[in-house]
Amino acid sequence: MPSMSSPRGDYPLLGEVTGPKALRALPESILPDLAREIRAFLVEKVSASGGHLGPNLGVVELTLALHRVFDSPQDTLLFDIGHQGYVHKLMTGRADGFERLRGAGGLSGYLSRLESEHDVIENSHASTVLAYADGLAKARELTEEGDRAVVAVIGDGALTGGMAWEALNNIGGAERPVVVVLNDNGRSYAPTVGGLADHLRRLRGRVDSGWRPEPGDLAGDRTAAESARNVFTSLGFAYLGPVDGHDRAALERALSVARGLGAPVVVHADTCKGKGYAPAEREPNDRMHTCGVIDPVTGATVKKAAAPSWTRVFGEELCALGRRHSDVVALTAAMPGPTGLAPFRDAFPGRFFDVGIAEQHAVTCAAGLATGGLHPVVALYATFLTRALDQVLMDVALHRLPVTFVLDRAGITGPDGPSHHGMWDLTLLGAVPGMRIAAPRDAGQLAELLGEALADRTGPTALRFPKGQVGPDVPAIERTGPVDVLYRRGRSDVLLVVSGPLAKAAVEAATRLAALGIGITVVDPRWVLPVPGELTRLAANHRLVVTVEDNIRHGGLGTALTQALADTGCAVPVRILGLPRHFLPHAPRSALLARYGLDARGLAQAVLAARAGQPFVDGEGRP
């Protein structure tokens, strides 16, 4: 692949696209060459930074067609899950920003309203775009701006989410002109599952057989009987397609017809994830949905981590526990590989369930499995569990069911940014009655705590761990009840209470403080919520308590310990260290932890400031 500092060098056509108007001014004859340049550009840039490669390779022609038929930002293009928005960024004049894609201060890996007026929504949780579109179409009607089209691009598995069907029900039952573009690549991360996937597969079969809809063939169906079986027309939508999602001209014809209907319409585009890049097209698991730094020619990972990831350690331990306990079953929401469940799926296919992008269903389905006498493990990213909090509260906890939630990517996730930082789960789950939450500090503790969770039949449990590699084990010098003592020097001046993998930084900070003559003890409660009685008693015997958590400072471990101490009448001061309660930018995990004072240096400084009676100031300079 060529290297470049500007898209105007080795990518001359792409260099001419300074925005949608410039795209529409290009002769149609050169657009196939532009599509090839875009794919080459994406492979070069994403292979250097990591990011979502496969989804964007699959929407090149679709995005070109959207920006040629519709006039953004006068017309509103809404993208569900911003990871399919790289081509949109290129078509809106942001090619130069790909030099620092997903880096600190660089271009976001998702859509971002700070970057461009063409980015309208930036929430990158799936299945939300149709509800945005429904509300925006209602607003257009009320403000008499009906000439501004509302276009919602959904797909890449997102149509399996229940929220999408709630919106389809509302849009289809009205006459407002919403254009729903279904980017149907048959996958999310893994192949799309369920009855809807089968329905779309049958529809796609006509494209495979060479059939193409004509612009006037609005339903896209040959017979009335077949039309009646189309789920979209049954909900009140006109239906165009399936259209070959890599035939730009056919897509433009279908989108033009859709725009002129003045009614709800679905344009069904059949696309290939990873299109045009052989390593992605051949990749069996997720078509290179996301990748790290890779060789752009072979697609092979350039630098493999020396240590195993938290995800891998969890997956291996769950398989070991699954062999010992036949009642253990596992569920995920379209992400068996990224959550570590692929090995369990392969070892115990009858005990593994992928429910698609449907976290709410996953949780209540797990409640049903537990009611039937099994012990479900629901493996999700921490940021996605928040979508199913009602189900955790009312369907699992209310019934005191033994469901274990394993939350990958907890805390700072790094380059994925504000919608993916898993920094709310400890606070939210801490409010759930009967919920026990563990935060393993190393691989050994992950295995031990997972075993303890699966042995608990009294109610729900959760384990949370971050993205990235597991560091060396941090040994305990003793255990008091469930609480591990990791370090002790001198008098009982300071008790440093650390949650999960921040233990290593806490021990390093303690070593620095001890060298200054400060008596300090570092403990890891292991089960961080509810607060163990042994931790409260340890805290009461110190002059100052400092808590450390990879979660917002409000409502987590520090808040709970402060309340527990107050309930016992203990007046020992508590300083809570954690993440600020606002949306954090994308940057390397280590950089953000240092920025918010959660590295060894920051922890040591915070203890010294607390001992001196100085007020707390977070990494943004706010009290």
PDB file of C-alpha atoms in Angstrom, residues 310-568:
ATOM      1  CA  TRP A 310      -8.109 -10.184  30.302  1.00  0.00           C
ATOM      2  CA  THR A 311     -10.600 -11.461  27.739  1.00  0.00           C
ATOM      3  CA  ARG A 312      -8.510 -14.522  26.943  1.00  0.00           C
ATOM      4  CA  VAL A 313      -7.887 -15.358  30.607  1.00  0.00           C
ATOM      5  CA  PHE A 314     -11.623 -15.183  31.281  1.00  0.00           C
ATOM      6  CA  GLY A 315     -12.464 -17.372  28.276  1.00  0.00           C
ATOM      7  CA  GLU A 316      -9.991 -20.061  29.268  1.00  0.00           C
ATOM      8  CA  GLU A 317     -11.124 -20.124  32.897  1.00  0.00           C
ATOM      9  CA  LEU A 318     -14.804 -20.289  31.952  1.00  0.00           C
ATOM     10  CA  CYS A 319     -14.078 -23.346  29.804  1.00  0.00           C
ATOM     11  CA  ALA A 320     -12.301 -24.974  32.741  1.00  0.00           C
ATOM     12  CA  LEU A 321     -15.249 -24.243  35.027  1.00  0.00           C
ATOM     13  CA  GLY A 322     -17.669 -25.400  32.343  1.00  0.00           C
ATOM     14  CA  ARG A 323     -16.002 -28.792  32.279  1.00  0.00           C
ATOM     15  CA  ARG A 324     -16.475 -29.103  36.048  1.00  0.00           C
ATOM     16  CA  HIS A 325     -20.006 -27.696  36.261  1.00  0.00           C
ATOM     17  CA  SER A 326     -22.593 -28.882  33.749  1.00  0.00           C
ATOM     18  CA  ASP A 327     -25.109 -26.252  34.878  1.00  0.00           C
ATOM     19  CA  VAL A 328     -22.954 -23.359  33.584  1.00  0.00           C
ATOM     20  CA  VAL A 329     -24.269 -21.779  30.365  1.00  0.00           C
ATOM     21  CA  ALA A 330     -23.084 -18.651  28.563  1.00  0.00           C
ATOM     22  CA  LEU A 331     -24.814 -15.842  26.666  1.00  0.00           C
ATOM     23  CA  THR A 332     -23.576 -12.905  24.648  1.00  0.00           C
ATOM     24  CA  ALA A 333     -25.082 -10.162  22.493  1.00  0.00           C
ATOM     25  CA  ALA A 334     -23.517 -10.774  19.072  1.00  0.00           C
ATOM     26  CA  MET A 335     -19.936 -10.742  20.399  1.00  0.00           C
ATOM     27  CA  PRO A 336     -18.671 -14.260  21.181  1.00  0.00           C
ATOM     28  CA  GLY A 337     -15.101 -13.459  20.156  1.00  0.00           C
ATOM     29  CA  PRO A 338     -14.651  -9.979  21.683  1.00  0.00           C
ATOM     30  CA  THR A 339     -16.130 -11.075  25.039  1.00  0.00           C
ATOM     31  CA  GLY A 340     -14.035 -14.250  25.266  1.00  0.00           C
ATOM     32  CA  LEU A 341     -16.898 -16.727  24.857  1.00  0.00           C
ATOM     33  CA  ALA A 342     -15.746 -18.248  21.539  1.00  0.00           C
ATOM     34  CA  PRO A 343     -13.762 -21.048  23.283  1.00  0.00           C
ATOM     35  CA  PHE A 344     -16.794 -21.905  25.461  1.00  0.00           C
ATOM     36  CA  ARG A 345     -19.005 -21.865  22.358  1.00  0.00           C
ATOM     37  CA  ASP A 346     -16.675 -24.293  20.594  1.00  0.00           C
ATOM     38  CA  ALA A 347     -16.333 -26.589  23.618  1.00  0.00           C
ATOM     39  CA  PHE A 348     -20.009 -26.553  24.662  1.00  0.00           C
ATOM     40  CA  PRO A 349     -22.104 -25.504  21.647  1.00  0.00           C
ATOM     41  CA  GLY A 350     -25.357 -26.620  23.265  1.00  0.00           C
ATOM     42  CA  ARG A 351     -24.703 -24.455  26.315  1.00  0.00           C
ATOM     43  CA  PHE A 352     -23.862 -21.252  24.429  1.00  0.00           C
ATOM     44  CA  PHE A 353     -26.410 -18.690  23.213  1.00  0.00           C
ATOM     45  CA  ASP A 354     -25.772 -15.689  20.972  1.00  0.00           C
ATOM     46  CA  VAL A 355     -28.931 -13.560  21.081  1.00  0.00           C
ATOM     47  CA  GLY A 356     -27.765 -10.898  18.622  1.00  0.00           C
ATOM     48  CA  ILE A 357     -27.465  -7.227  19.511  1.00  0.00           C
ATOM     49  CA  ALA A 358     -30.137  -7.473  22.198  1.00  0.00           C
ATOM     50  CA  GLU A 359     -28.724  -6.914  25.674  1.00  0.00           C
ATOM     51  CA  GLN A 360     -32.125  -6.570  27.322  1.00  0.00           C
ATOM     52  CA  HIS A 361     -33.210  -9.917  25.942  1.00  0.00           C
ATOM     53  CA  ALA A 362     -29.897 -11.492  26.946  1.00  0.00           C
ATOM     54  CA  VAL A 363     -30.397 -10.527  30.592  1.00  0.00           C
ATOM     55  CA  THR A 364     -34.006 -11.664  30.891  1.00  0.00           C
ATOM     56  CA  CYS A 365     -33.271 -14.824  28.909  1.00  0.00           C
ATOM     57  CA  ALA A 366     -30.538 -15.487  31.464  1.00  0.00           C
ATOM     58  CA  ALA A 367     -33.150 -14.999  34.187  1.00  0.00           C
ATOM     59  CA  GLY A 368     -35.238 -17.694  32.516  1.00  0.00           C
ATOM     60  CA  LEU A 369     -32.252 -20.036  32.315  1.00  0.00           C
ATOM     61  CA  ALA A 370     -31.535 -19.466  36.007  1.00  0.00           C
ATOM     62  CA  THR A 371     -35.189 -20.088  36.846  1.00  0.00           C
ATOM     63  CA  GLY A 372     -34.769 -23.425  35.082  1.00  0.00           C
ATOM     64  CA  GLY A 373     -31.939 -24.427  37.401  1.00  0.00           C
ATOM     65  CA  LEU A 374     -28.878 -23.351  35.403  1.00  0.00           C
ATOM     66  CA  HIS A 375     -26.189 -20.773  36.188  1.00  0.00           C
ATOM     67  CA  PRO A 376     -25.947 -18.346  33.251  1.00  0.00           C
ATOM     68  CA  VAL A 377     -22.870 -16.239  32.549  1.00  0.00           C
ATOM     69  CA  VAL A 378     -23.775 -13.105  30.567  1.00  0.00           C
ATOM     70  CA  ALA A 379     -20.634 -11.693  28.947  1.00  0.00           C
ATOM     71  CA  LEU A 380     -20.932  -8.113  27.676  1.00  0.00           C
ATOM     72  CA  TYR A 381     -18.873  -4.973  27.387  1.00  0.00           C
ATOM     73  CA  ALA A 382     -19.406  -2.905  30.527  1.00  0.00           C
ATOM     74  CA  THR A 383     -20.745   0.024  28.502  1.00  0.00           C
ATOM     75  CA  PHE A 384     -23.434  -2.179  26.926  1.00  0.00           C
ATOM     76  CA  LEU A 385     -24.798  -3.643  30.162  1.00  0.00           C
ATOM     77  CA  THR A 386     -26.176  -0.213  31.028  1.00  0.00           C
ATOM     78  CA  ARG A 387     -28.733  -0.741  28.248  1.00  0.00           C
ATOM     79  CA  ALA A 388     -30.314  -3.558  30.274  1.00  0.00           C
ATOM     80  CA  LEU A 389     -30.310  -2.108  33.779  1.00  0.00           C
ATOM     81  CA  ASP A 390     -34.079  -2.540  34.184  1.00  0.00           C
ATOM     82  CA  GLN A 391     -33.755  -6.214  33.330  1.00  0.00           C
ATOM     83  CA  VAL A 392     -30.882  -6.657  35.781  1.00  0.00           C
ATOM     84  CA  LEU A 393     -32.920  -4.959  38.485  1.00  0.00           C
ATOM     85  CA  MET A 394     -36.406  -6.347  37.947  1.00  0.00           C
ATOM     86  CA  ASP A 395     -35.911  -9.630  36.116  1.00  0.00           C
ATOM     87  CA  VAL A 396     -32.783 -10.939  37.828  1.00  0.00           C
ATOM     88  CA  ALA A 397     -32.263  -9.215  41.178  1.00  0.00           C
ATOM     89  CA  LEU A 398     -35.910  -9.053  42.227  1.00  0.00           C
ATOM     90  CA  HIS A 399     -36.071 -12.838  41.869  1.00  0.00           C
ATOM     91  CA  ARG A 400     -32.675 -13.319  43.564  1.00  0.00           C
ATOM     92  CA  LEU A 401     -31.459 -15.400  40.605  1.00  0.00           C
ATOM     93  CA  PRO A 402     -27.902 -16.717  40.277  1.00  0.00           C
ATOM     94  CA  VAL A 403     -26.838 -14.918  37.102  1.00  0.00           C
ATOM     95  CA  THR A 404     -23.209 -13.867  36.699  1.00  0.00           C
ATOM     96  CA  PHE A 405     -22.415 -10.800  34.597  1.00  0.00           C
ATOM     97  CA  VAL A 406     -18.887 -10.640  33.194  1.00  0.00           C
ATOM     98  CA  LEU A 407     -18.136  -7.088  32.098  1.00  0.00           C
ATOM     99  CA  ASP A 408     -15.239  -6.713  29.707  1.00  0.00           C
ATOM    100  CA  ARG A 409     -13.811  -3.268  28.846  1.00  0.00           C
ATOM    101  CA  ALA A 410     -14.691  -1.881  32.283  1.00  0.00           C
ATOM    102  CA  GLY A 411     -13.203   1.517  33.100  1.00  0.00           C
ATOM    103  CA  ILE A 412     -11.098   3.391  30.543  1.00  0.00           C
ATOM    104  CA  THR A 413     -11.114   1.628  27.168  1.00  0.00           C
ATOM    105  CA  GLY A 414      -8.758   4.011  25.375  1.00  0.00           C
ATOM    106  CA  PRO A 415      -9.191   4.852  21.674  1.00  0.00           C
ATOM    107  CA  ASP A 416     -12.908   4.018  21.448  1.00  0.00           C
ATOM    108  CA  GLY A 417     -13.928   7.154  23.325  1.00  0.00           C
ATOM    109  CA  PRO A 418     -16.878   8.399  25.377  1.00  0.00           C
ATOM    110  CA  SER A 419     -19.597   5.957  24.326  1.00  0.00           C
ATOM    111  CA  HIS A 420     -17.362   2.962  25.036  1.00  0.00           C
ATOM    112  CA  HIS A 421     -15.588   3.829  28.285  1.00  0.00           C
ATOM    113  CA  GLY A 422     -17.039   1.377  30.819  1.00  0.00           C
ATOM    114  CA  MET A 423     -17.083   3.848  33.698  1.00  0.00           C
ATOM    115  CA  TRP A 424     -20.700   3.694  34.922  1.00  0.00           C
ATOM    116  CA  ASP A 425     -21.345   0.025  35.712  1.00  0.00           C
ATOM    117  CA  LEU A 426     -19.997  -0.055  39.269  1.00  0.00           C
ATOM    118  CA  THR A 427     -22.195   2.887  40.226  1.00  0.00           C
ATOM    119  CA  LEU A 428     -25.307   1.514  38.530  1.00  0.00           C
ATOM    120  CA  LEU A 429     -24.935  -2.079  39.669  1.00  0.00           C
ATOM    121  CA  GLY A 430     -24.095  -0.922  43.179  1.00  0.00           C
ATOM    122  CA  ALA A 431     -27.697   0.228  43.507  1.00  0.00           C
ATOM    123  CA  VAL A 432     -29.095  -3.223  42.663  1.00  0.00           C
ATOM    124  CA  PRO A 433     -30.272  -5.118  45.782  1.00  0.00           C
ATOM    125  CA  GLY A 434     -28.420  -8.374  46.344  1.00  0.00           C
ATOM    126  CA  MET A 435     -25.821  -7.733  43.625  1.00  0.00           C
ATOM    127  CA  ARG A 436     -22.247  -8.685  44.551  1.00  0.00           C
ATOM    128  CA  ILE A 437     -19.529  -7.106  42.416  1.00  0.00           C
ATOM    129  CA  ALA A 438     -15.935  -8.281  42.097  1.00  0.00           C
ATOM    130  CA  ALA A 439     -12.979  -6.533  40.464  1.00  0.00           C
ATOM    131  CA  PRO A 440     -10.033  -8.913  39.918  1.00  0.00           C
ATOM    132  CA  ARG A 441      -6.620  -7.296  40.089  1.00  0.00           C
ATOM    133  CA  ASP A 442      -4.770  -9.987  38.092  1.00  0.00           C
ATOM    134  CA  ALA A 443      -5.227 -13.261  36.234  1.00  0.00           C
ATOM    135  CA  GLY A 444      -5.072 -15.379  39.369  1.00  0.00           C
ATOM    136  CA  GLN A 445      -7.792 -13.363  41.037  1.00  0.00           C
ATOM    137  CA  LEU A 446      -9.958 -13.416  37.907  1.00  0.00           C
ATOM    138  CA  ALA A 447      -9.954 -17.205  38.008  1.00  0.00           C
ATOM    139  CA  GLU A 448     -10.581 -17.319  41.755  1.00  0.00           C
ATOM    140  CA  LEU A 449     -13.377 -14.740  41.728  1.00  0.00           C
ATOM    141  CA  LEU A 450     -15.110 -16.289  38.720  1.00  0.00           C
ATOM    142  CA  GLY A 451     -15.162 -19.601  40.553  1.00  0.00           C
ATOM    143  CA  GLU A 452     -16.612 -17.925  43.635  1.00  0.00           C
ATOM    144  CA  ALA A 453     -19.270 -16.214  41.528  1.00  0.00           C
ATOM    145  CA  LEU A 454     -20.384 -19.460  39.899  1.00  0.00           C
ATOM    146  CA  ALA A 455     -20.563 -21.139  43.320  1.00  0.00           C
ATOM    147  CA  ASP A 456     -22.920 -18.418  44.602  1.00  0.00           C
ATOM    148  CA  ARG A 457     -26.565 -19.515  44.353  1.00  0.00           C
ATOM    149  CA  THR A 458     -27.990 -16.710  46.500  1.00  0.00           C
ATOM    150  CA  GLY A 459     -28.353 -14.026  43.848  1.00  0.00           C
ATOM    151  CA  PRO A 460     -26.666 -12.109  41.017  1.00  0.00           C
ATOM    152  CA  THR A 461     -22.929 -11.481  40.792  1.00  0.00           C
ATOM    153  CA  ALA A 462     -20.742  -9.420  38.486  1.00  0.00           C
ATOM    154  CA  LEU A 463     -17.063  -9.335  37.565  1.00  0.00           C
ATOM    155  CA  ARG A 464     -15.537  -6.299  35.862  1.00  0.00           C
ATOM    156  CA  PHE A 465     -12.129  -6.026  34.178  1.00  0.00           C
ATOM    157  CA  PRO A 466     -10.518  -3.666  31.655  1.00  0.00           C
ATOM    158  CA  LYS A 467      -9.471  -3.884  28.044  1.00  0.00           C
ATOM    159  CA  GLY A 468      -5.894  -4.904  27.400  1.00  0.00           C
ATOM    160  CA  GLN A 469      -3.246  -7.233  28.687  1.00  0.00           C
ATOM    161  CA  VAL A 470      -3.118  -8.713  32.173  1.00  0.00           C
ATOM    162  CA  GLY A 471      -0.031  -7.680  34.091  1.00  0.00           C
ATOM    163  CA  PRO A 472       1.918  -9.784  36.581  1.00  0.00           C
ATOM    164  CA  ASP A 473       0.040 -11.111  39.589  1.00  0.00           C
ATOM    165  CA  VAL A 474       0.025  -8.787  42.587  1.00  0.00           C
ATOM    166  CA  PRO A 475       0.425 -11.123  45.565  1.00  0.00           C
ATOM    167  CA  ALA A 476      -1.300 -10.664  48.896  1.00  0.00           C
ATOM    168  CA  ILE A 477       0.677 -10.802  52.133  1.00  0.00           C
ATOM    169  CA  GLU A 478      -2.430 -11.877  54.050  1.00  0.00           C
ATOM    170  CA  ARG A 479      -6.205 -12.132  53.753  1.00  0.00           C
ATOM    171  CA  THR A 480      -8.765 -10.797  56.221  1.00  0.00           C
ATOM    172  CA  GLY A 481     -12.134 -12.264  55.356  1.00  0.00           C
ATOM    173  CA  PRO A 482     -12.540 -11.509  51.626  1.00  0.00           C
ATOM    174  CA  VAL A 483     -10.053  -8.605  51.802  1.00  0.00           C
ATOM    175  CA  ASP A 484      -6.470  -9.038  50.586  1.00  0.00           C
ATOM    176  CA  VAL A 485      -3.692  -6.996  52.201  1.00  0.00           C
ATOM    177  CA  LEU A 486      -1.176  -6.184  49.480  1.00  0.00           C
ATOM    178  CA  TYR A 487       1.269  -3.903  51.304  1.00  0.00           C
ATOM    179  CA  ARG A 488       1.909  -2.671  54.831  1.00  0.00           C
ATOM    180  CA  ARG A 489       4.635  -0.387  56.162  1.00  0.00           C
ATOM    181  CA  GLY A 490       4.865   1.577  59.419  1.00  0.00           C
ATOM    182  CA  ARG A 491       2.017   3.063  61.430  1.00  0.00           C
ATOM    183  CA  SER A 492      -1.679   3.091  60.538  1.00  0.00           C
ATOM    184  CA  ASP A 493      -1.561   6.499  58.885  1.00  0.00           C
ATOM    185  CA  VAL A 494      -3.204   5.782  55.524  1.00  0.00           C
ATOM    186  CA  LEU A 495      -5.361   2.936  54.242  1.00  0.00           C
ATOM    187  CA  LEU A 496      -5.264   2.799  50.440  1.00  0.00           C
ATOM    188  CA  VAL A 497      -8.270   0.784  49.211  1.00  0.00           C
ATOM    189  CA  VAL A 498      -7.854  -0.229  45.572  1.00  0.00           C
ATOM    190  CA  SER A 499     -10.283  -1.772  43.130  1.00  0.00           C
ATOM    191  CA  GLY A 500      -9.118  -4.278  40.531  1.00  0.00           C
ATOM    192  CA  PRO A 501      -6.098  -3.834  38.225  1.00  0.00           C
ATOM    193  CA  LEU A 502      -5.191  -0.440  39.679  1.00  0.00           C
ATOM    194  CA  ALA A 503      -3.607  -2.478  42.490  1.00  0.00           C
ATOM    195  CA  LYS A 504      -0.163  -2.411  40.891  1.00  0.00           C
ATOM    196  CA  ALA A 505      -0.139   1.393  40.728  1.00  0.00           C
ATOM    197  CA  ALA A 506      -1.406   1.570  44.323  1.00  0.00           C
ATOM    198  CA  VAL A 507       1.422  -0.634  45.615  1.00  0.00           C
ATOM    199  CA  GLU A 508       3.970   1.465  43.694  1.00  0.00           C
ATOM    200  CA  ALA A 509       2.474   4.644  45.183  1.00  0.00           C
ATOM    201  CA  ALA A 510       2.589   3.120  48.650  1.00  0.00           C
ATOM    202  CA  THR A 511       6.272   2.321  48.233  1.00  0.00           C
ATOM    203  CA  ARG A 512       6.957   5.972  47.387  1.00  0.00           C
ATOM    204  CA  LEU A 513       4.946   7.178  50.360  1.00  0.00           C
ATOM    205  CA  ALA A 514       6.615   4.768  52.759  1.00  0.00           C
ATOM    206  CA  ALA A 515       9.978   6.164  51.674  1.00  0.00           C
ATOM    207  CA  LEU A 516       8.725   9.535  52.959  1.00  0.00           C
ATOM    208  CA  GLY A 517       8.031   8.050  56.377  1.00  0.00           C
ATOM    209  CA  ILE A 518       4.272   7.677  55.928  1.00  0.00           C
ATOM    210  CA  GLY A 519       2.729   4.568  57.424  1.00  0.00           C
ATOM    211  CA  ILE A 520       0.542   2.973  54.747  1.00  0.00           C
ATOM    212  CA  THR A 521      -1.474  -0.167  54.097  1.00  0.00           C
ATOM    213  CA  VAL A 522      -2.843  -1.192  50.700  1.00  0.00           C
ATOM    214  CA  VAL A 523      -5.843  -3.519  50.545  1.00  0.00           C
ATOM    215  CA  ASP A 524      -7.902  -5.049  47.761  1.00  0.00           C
ATOM    216  CA  PRO A 525     -11.446  -5.951  48.861  1.00  0.00           C
ATOM    217  CA  ARG A 526     -11.801  -8.277  45.836  1.00  0.00           C
ATOM    218  CA  TRP A 527     -15.593  -8.193  46.246  1.00  0.00           C
ATOM    219  CA  VAL A 528     -15.866  -4.416  46.143  1.00  0.00           C
ATOM    220  CA  LEU A 529     -19.647  -4.078  46.612  1.00  0.00           C
ATOM    221  CA  PRO A 530     -21.350  -4.378  48.967  1.00  0.00           C
ATOM    222  CA  VAL A 531     -18.603  -3.207  51.323  1.00  0.00           C
ATOM    223  CA  PRO A 532     -17.253  -6.108  53.406  1.00  0.00           C
ATOM    224  CA  GLY A 533     -17.424  -5.610  57.170  1.00  0.00           C
ATOM    225  CA  GLU A 534     -13.727  -6.465  57.404  1.00  0.00           C
ATOM    226  CA  LEU A 535     -12.911  -3.486  55.174  1.00  0.00           C
ATOM    227  CA  THR A 536     -14.936  -1.114  57.362  1.00  0.00           C
ATOM    228  CA  ARG A 537     -13.091  -2.312  60.450  1.00  0.00           C
ATOM    229  CA  LEU A 538      -9.705  -1.915  58.767  1.00  0.00           C
ATOM    230  CA  ALA A 539     -10.624   1.611  57.684  1.00  0.00           C
ATOM    231  CA  ALA A 540     -11.727   2.580  61.187  1.00  0.00           C
ATOM    232  CA  ASN A 541      -8.221   1.814  62.467  1.00  0.00           C
ATOM    233  CA  HIS A 542      -6.511   4.344  60.189  1.00  0.00           C
ATOM    234  CA  ARG A 543      -6.206   8.133  60.255  1.00  0.00           C
ATOM    235  CA  LEU A 544      -7.036   8.546  56.558  1.00  0.00           C
ATOM    236  CA  VAL A 545      -8.713   6.335  53.954  1.00  0.00           C
ATOM    237  CA  VAL A 546      -8.127   6.808  50.215  1.00  0.00           C
ATOM    238  CA  THR A 547     -10.149   4.734  47.745  1.00  0.00           C
ATOM    239  CA  VAL A 548      -9.126   4.101  44.124  1.00  0.00           C
ATOM    240  CA  GLU A 549     -11.455   2.870  41.374  1.00  0.00           C
ATOM    241  CA  ASP A 550     -11.576   2.767  37.566  1.00  0.00           C
ATOM    242  CA  ASN A 551     -15.161   4.088  37.632  1.00  0.00           C
ATOM    243  CA  ILE A 552     -16.739   7.477  38.181  1.00  0.00           C
ATOM    244  CA  ARG A 553     -16.085   8.829  41.679  1.00  0.00           C
ATOM    245  CA  HIS A 554     -19.798   9.046  42.452  1.00  0.00           C
ATOM    246  CA  GLY A 555     -21.714   6.050  43.728  1.00  0.00           C
ATOM    247  CA  GLY A 556     -18.989   3.417  43.532  1.00  0.00           C
ATOM    248  CA  LEU A 557     -16.603   1.846  46.026  1.00  0.00           C
ATOM    249  CA  GLY A 558     -15.548   5.113  47.671  1.00  0.00           C
ATOM    250  CA  THR A 559     -19.100   6.331  48.163  1.00  0.00           C
ATOM    251  CA  ALA A 560     -20.193   2.994  49.604  1.00  0.00           C
ATOM    252  CA  LEU A 561     -17.276   2.809  52.026  1.00  0.00           C
ATOM    253  CA  THR A 562     -17.869   6.392  53.174  1.00  0.00           C
ATOM    254  CA  GLN A 563     -21.486   5.554  53.929  1.00  0.00           C
ATOM    255  CA  ALA A 564     -20.576   2.301  55.654  1.00  0.00           C
ATOM    256  CA  LEU A 565     -18.146   4.137  57.930  1.00  0.00           C
ATOM    257  CA  ALA A 566     -20.711   6.849  58.707  1.00  0.00           C
ATOM    258  CA  ASP A 567     -23.287   4.176  59.547  1.00  0.00           C
ATOM    259  CA  THR A 568     -20.924   2.787  62.184  1.00  0.00           C
TER     260      THR A 568
END
